[in-house]
Short mmCIF file of C-alpha atoms in Angstrom, two decimals:
data_model
loop_
_atom_site.label_atom_id
_atom_site.label_comp_id
_atom_site.label_asym_id
_atom_site.label_seq_id
_atom_site.Cartn_x
_atom_site.Cartn_y
_atom_site.Cartn_z
CA UNK A 154 0.00 0.00 0.00
CA UNK A 155 1.06 3.55 -0.53
CA UNK A 156 2.17 5.72 2.34
CA UNK A 157 0.33 8.90 3.19
CA UNK A 158 3.06 11.39 2.11
CA UNK A 159 3.35 9.86 -1.36
CA UNK A 160 -0.44 9.60 -1.65
CA UNK A 161 -0.72 13.28 -0.74
CA UNK A 162 1.98 14.20 -3.26
CA UNK A 163 0.23 12.19 -5.97
CA UNK A 164 -2.90 14.18 -5.29
CA UNK A 165 -0.90 17.39 -5.57
CA UNK A 166 0.85 16.20 -8.74
CA UNK A 167 -2.46 16.08 -10.61
CA UNK A 168 -2.89 19.80 -10.01
CA UNK A 169 0.78 20.75 -10.30
CA UNK A 170 1.11 19.16 -13.73
CA UNK A 171 -1.50 21.61 -15.02
CA UNK A 172 -0.12 24.45 -12.91
CA UNK A 173 3.37 23.91 -14.33
CA UNK A 174 1.98 24.19 -17.88
CA UNK A 175 0.06 27.35 -17.00
CA UNK A 176 3.13 28.92 -15.37
CA UNK A 177 5.22 27.99 -18.42
CA UNK A 178 2.60 29.62 -20.66
CA UNK A 179 2.62 32.81 -18.55
CA UNK A 180 6.40 32.90 -18.93
CA UNK A 181 6.39 32.08 -22.65
CA UNK A 182 3.77 34.60 -23.81
CA UNK A 183 5.64 37.78 -22.72
CA UNK A 184 8.89 36.29 -24.06
CA UNK A 185 7.26 35.66 -27.45
CA UNK A 186 5.94 39.20 -27.41
CA UNK A 187 9.38 40.60 -26.56
CA UNK A 188 11.01 38.57 -29.36
CA UNK A 189 8.50 39.86 -31.89
CA UNK A 190 8.97 43.40 -30.62
CA UNK A 191 12.75 43.01 -31.01
CA UNK A 192 12.29 41.79 -34.60
CA UNK A 193 10.08 44.80 -35.37
CA UNK A 194 12.59 47.16 -33.74
CA UNK A 195 15.30 45.63 -35.92
CA UNK A 196 13.24 46.25 -39.07
CA UNK A 197 12.59 49.83 -37.91
CA UNK A 198 16.34 50.26 -37.37
CA UNK A 199 17.12 49.00 -40.89
CA UNK A 200 14.47 51.33 -42.30
CA UNK A 201 15.93 54.34 -40.49
CA UNK A 202 19.42 53.44 -41.74
CA UNK A 203 18.09 53.32 -45.32
CA UNK A 204 16.34 56.67 -44.88
CA UNK A 205 19.48 58.24 -43.41
CA UNK A 206 21.57 56.92 -46.32
CA UNK A 207 18.99 58.25 -48.79
CA UNK A 208 19.03 61.70 -47.18
CA UNK A 209 22.83 61.66 -47.23
CA UNK A 210 22.86 60.85 -50.96
CA UNK A 211 20.33 63.61 -51.66
CA UNK A 212 22.47 66.11 -49.74
CA UNK A 213 25.55 64.93 -51.63
CA UNK A 214 23.84 65.38 -55.02
CA UNK A 215 22.96 68.95 -54.03
CA UNK A 216 26.60 69.54 -53.07
CA UNK A 217 27.72 68.16 -56.44
CA UNK A 218 25.21 70.45 -58.21
CA UNK A 219 26.73 73.41 -56.38
CA UNK A 220 30.24 72.26 -57.34
CA UNK A 221 29.24 72.02 -61.01
CA UNK A 222 27.66 75.49 -60.87
CA UNK A 223 30.87 76.95 -59.41
CA UNK A 224 33.00 75.14 -62.04
CA UNK A 225 30.76 76.37 -64.88
CA UNK A 226 30.96 79.93 -63.58
CA UNK A 227 34.75 79.60 -63.48
CA UNK A 228 34.77 78.28 -67.06
CA UNK A 229 32.73 81.27 -68.27
CA UNK A 230 35.08 83.64 -66.49
CA UNK A 231 38.12 81.93 -68.03
CA UNK A 232 36.51 81.99 -71.48
CA UNK A 233 35.91 85.74 -71.16
CA UNK A 234 39.45 86.24 -69.97
CA UNK A 235 40.81 84.15 -72.86
CA UNK A 236 38.73 86.00 -75.44
CA UNK A 237 39.75 89.43 -74.18
CA UNK A 238 43.44 88.74 -73.64
CA UNK A 239 46.07 89.01 -76.39
CA UNK A 240 48.78 87.25 -74.40
CA UNK A 241 49.20 83.74 -75.83
CA UNK A 242 50.57 82.41 -72.55
CA UNK A 243 47.53 83.65 -70.64
CA UNK A 244 45.16 82.27 -73.31
CA UNK A 245 46.80 78.82 -73.18
CA UNK A 246 46.71 78.83 -69.39
CA UNK A 247 42.99 79.66 -69.48
CA UNK A 248 42.28 76.94 -72.00
CA UNK A 249 44.31 74.41 -69.98
CA UNK A 250 42.34 75.22 -66.83
CA UNK A 251 39.05 75.08 -68.77
CA UNK A 252 39.86 71.57 -70.02
CA UNK A 253 40.62 70.48 -66.46
CA UNK A 254 37.38 71.97 -65.17
CA UNK A 255 35.34 70.24 -67.88
CA UNK A 256 36.94 66.90 -66.96
CA UNK A 257 36.04 67.57 -63.32
CA UNK A 258 32.45 68.40 -64.33
CA UNK A 259 32.22 65.12 -66.30
CA UNK A 260 33.52 63.15 -63.30
CA UNK A 261 31.10 64.98 -61.00
CA UNK A 262 28.18 64.25 -63.33
CA UNK A 263 29.15 60.56 -63.45
CA UNK A 264 29.20 60.50 -59.64
CA UNK A 265 25.81 62.23 -59.62
CA UNK A 266 24.36 59.70 -62.03
CA UNK A 267 25.68 56.80 -59.94
CA UNK A 268 24.24 58.36 -56.78
CA UNK A 269 20.88 58.95 -58.46
CA UNK A 270 20.77 55.24 -59.30
CA UNK A 271 21.58 54.48 -55.65
CA UNK A 272 18.77 56.81 -54.58
CA UNK A 273 16.26 55.05 -56.85
CA UNK A 274 17.32 51.65 -55.51
CA UNK A 275 17.17 53.02 -51.96
CA UNK A 276 13.65 54.36 -52.48
CA UNK A 277 12.50 50.97 -53.80
CA UNK A 278 14.07 49.19 -50.82
CA UNK A 279 12.47 51.67 -48.40
CA UNK A 280 9.06 51.18 -50.04
CA UNK A 281 9.39 47.39 -49.64
CA UNK A 282 10.50 47.65 -46.01
CA UNK A 283 7.70 50.12 -45.21
CA UNK A 284 5.15 47.79 -46.78
CA UNK A 285 6.54 44.82 -44.85
CA UNK A 286 6.67 46.83 -41.62
CA UNK A 287 3.08 48.00 -42.03
CA UNK A 288 1.90 44.39 -42.38
CA UNK A 289 4.06 43.18 -39.47
CA UNK A 290 2.86 46.01 -37.22
CA UNK A 291 -0.74 45.09 -37.99
CA UNK A 292 0.00 41.41 -37.25
CA UNK A 293 1.86 42.38 -34.07
CA UNK A 294 -1.06 44.48 -32.86
CA UNK A 295 -3.38 41.49 -33.31
CA UNK A 296 -0.81 39.22 -31.66
CA UNK A 297 -0.60 41.56 -28.63
CA UNK A 298 -4.38 41.53 -28.27
CA UNK A 299 -4.34 37.72 -28.38
CA UNK A 300 -1.49 37.60 -25.85
CA UNK A 301 -3.43 39.88 -23.51
CA UNK A 302 -6.47 37.57 -23.74
CA UNK A 303 -4.35 34.43 -23.27
CA UNK A 304 -2.49 35.91 -20.29
CA UNK A 305 -5.79 36.87 -18.65
CA UNK A 306 -7.13 33.37 -19.22
CA UNK A 307 -3.92 31.71 -18.00
CA UNK A 308 -3.81 33.96 -14.92
CA UNK A 309 -7.36 32.95 -14.03
CA UNK A 310 -6.52 29.26 -14.48
CA UNK A 311 -3.38 29.78 -12.40
CA UNK A 312 -5.43 31.29 -9.57
CA UNK A 313 -7.98 28.46 -9.72
CA UNK A 314 -5.26 25.81 -9.65
CA UNK A 315 -3.39 27.50 -6.80
CA UNK A 316 -6.65 27.58 -4.84
CA UNK A 317 -7.23 23.87 -5.45
CA UNK A 318 -3.62 23.13 -4.54
CA UNK A 319 -3.90 25.01 -1.24
CA UNK A 320 -7.11 23.13 -0.43
CA UNK A 321 -5.58 19.78 -1.27
CA UNK A 322 -2.33 20.36 0.64
CA UNK A 323 -2.92 18.57 3.92
CA UNK A 324 -0.75 17.65 6.88
CA UNK A 325 0.49 14.34 5.45
CA UNK A 326 3.55 16.01 3.88
CA UNK A 327 6.26 17.52 6.07
CA UNK A 328 8.10 20.71 5.09
CA UNK A 329 11.30 18.96 3.94
CA UNK A 330 9.39 16.52 1.72
CA UNK A 331 7.33 19.32 0.26
CA UNK A 332 10.50 21.31 -0.43
CA UNK A 333 12.02 18.31 -2.22
CA UNK A 334 8.84 17.82 -4.21
CA UNK A 335 8.73 21.51 -5.26
CA UNK A 336 12.38 21.43 -6.34
CA UNK A 337 11.76 18.30 -8.42
CA UNK A 338 8.70 19.91 -10.00
CA UNK A 339 10.86 22.77 -11.24
CA UNK A 340 13.77 20.57 -12.29
CA UNK A 341 11.75 17.82 -13.99
CA UNK A 342 9.25 19.77 -16.07
CA UNK A 343 6.30 19.52 -13.70
CA UNK A 344 6.69 15.78 -13.06
CA UNK A 345 8.09 15.27 -9.57
CA UNK A 346 6.81 11.70 -9.13
CA UNK A 347 7.53 8.55 -11.12
CA UNK A 348 5.60 5.29 -11.16
CA UNK A 349 7.57 2.08 -10.68
CA UNK A 350 6.35 -0.71 -12.93
CA UNK A 351 8.12 -4.00 -13.51
CA UNK A 352 11.20 -2.72 -11.76
CA UNK A 353 11.48 0.18 -14.25
CA UNK A 354 11.01 3.89 -13.56
CA UNK A 355 8.25 5.01 -15.93
CA UNK A 356 9.73 8.50 -16.32
CA UNK A 357 13.38 7.84 -17.16
CA UNK A 358 12.90 4.12 -18.04
CA UNK A 359 15.88 3.00 -16.00
CA UNK A 360 15.92 -0.29 -14.06
CA UNK A 361 15.88 0.12 -10.29
CA UNK A 362 17.13 -2.36 -7.67
CA UNK A 363 14.57 -5.12 -6.84
CA UNK A 364 14.35 -4.14 -3.16
CA UNK A 365 12.91 -0.72 -4.10
CA UNK A 366 9.55 -2.31 -4.95
CA UNK A 367 9.51 -4.03 -1.56
CA UNK A 368 10.36 -0.80 0.26
CA UNK A 369 7.64 1.11 -1.58
CA UNK A 370 5.09 -1.58 -0.72
CA UNK A 371 5.99 -1.78 2.94
CA UNK A 372 6.90 1.77 3.89
CA UNK A 373 5.59 5.31 3.62
CA UNK A 374 9.19 6.54 3.38
CA UNK A 375 10.11 8.83 0.47
CA UNK A 376 12.25 6.90 -2.03
CA UNK A 377 13.79 8.57 -5.08
CA UNK A 378 14.79 7.08 -8.42
CA UNK A 379 18.58 6.77 -8.47
CA UNK A 380 18.62 7.96 -12.09
CA UNK A 381 16.15 10.87 -12.41
CA UNK A 382 15.70 11.65 -8.66
CA UNK A 383 11.89 11.65 -8.92
CA UNK A 384 9.89 10.41 -5.94
CA UNK A 385 8.78 6.86 -6.68
CA UNK A 386 5.42 5.17 -6.16
CA UNK A 387 3.84 1.87 -7.11
#
């Protein structure tokens, strides 16, 4: 026959199995929410980086426009100087500088063109990310509402189970045994007890010494599986 402490723990185990699952759910739901929030924050970060890069390219194109304007003004000034000057050396120097400025303008325009292509690609990428983010934010909002409902439901079930547990917890279990049981619950995924059947622990499926069955049958003493540490019962 089964001793009173083990019998009392078995009665508790029925409740604690469900309570462990509810507690795990209450832990998991906020963690899932935090992971999703982190993913969204990452997407927002990427989007802001793209926008910053786009603004930087737009500013750079404006700077290049200003450079070209200055170079063109310099060319016109040099052309006027060349046309009005009779000194061949001065005319050649003006023409030499004009050729250099025109090469610089061509290089600047090539850089502008390349940056304009980058801007177009950037805008397309931003549009895609914004579209994706809009959908994910909508999904996340729905997810948060569901999480709130699930947490409320799980919290209610947790309270009900804790009430039943308190009512079922009698005087058959001493403080040390209850402490052992609670530690095993946490360490063994909500299963602190293991049935012994055919000399085999039905939780870890390891063979136990033959005398364990005899001890369990004759005594109310707490006996643990030598492999998984769970409290054994017949």
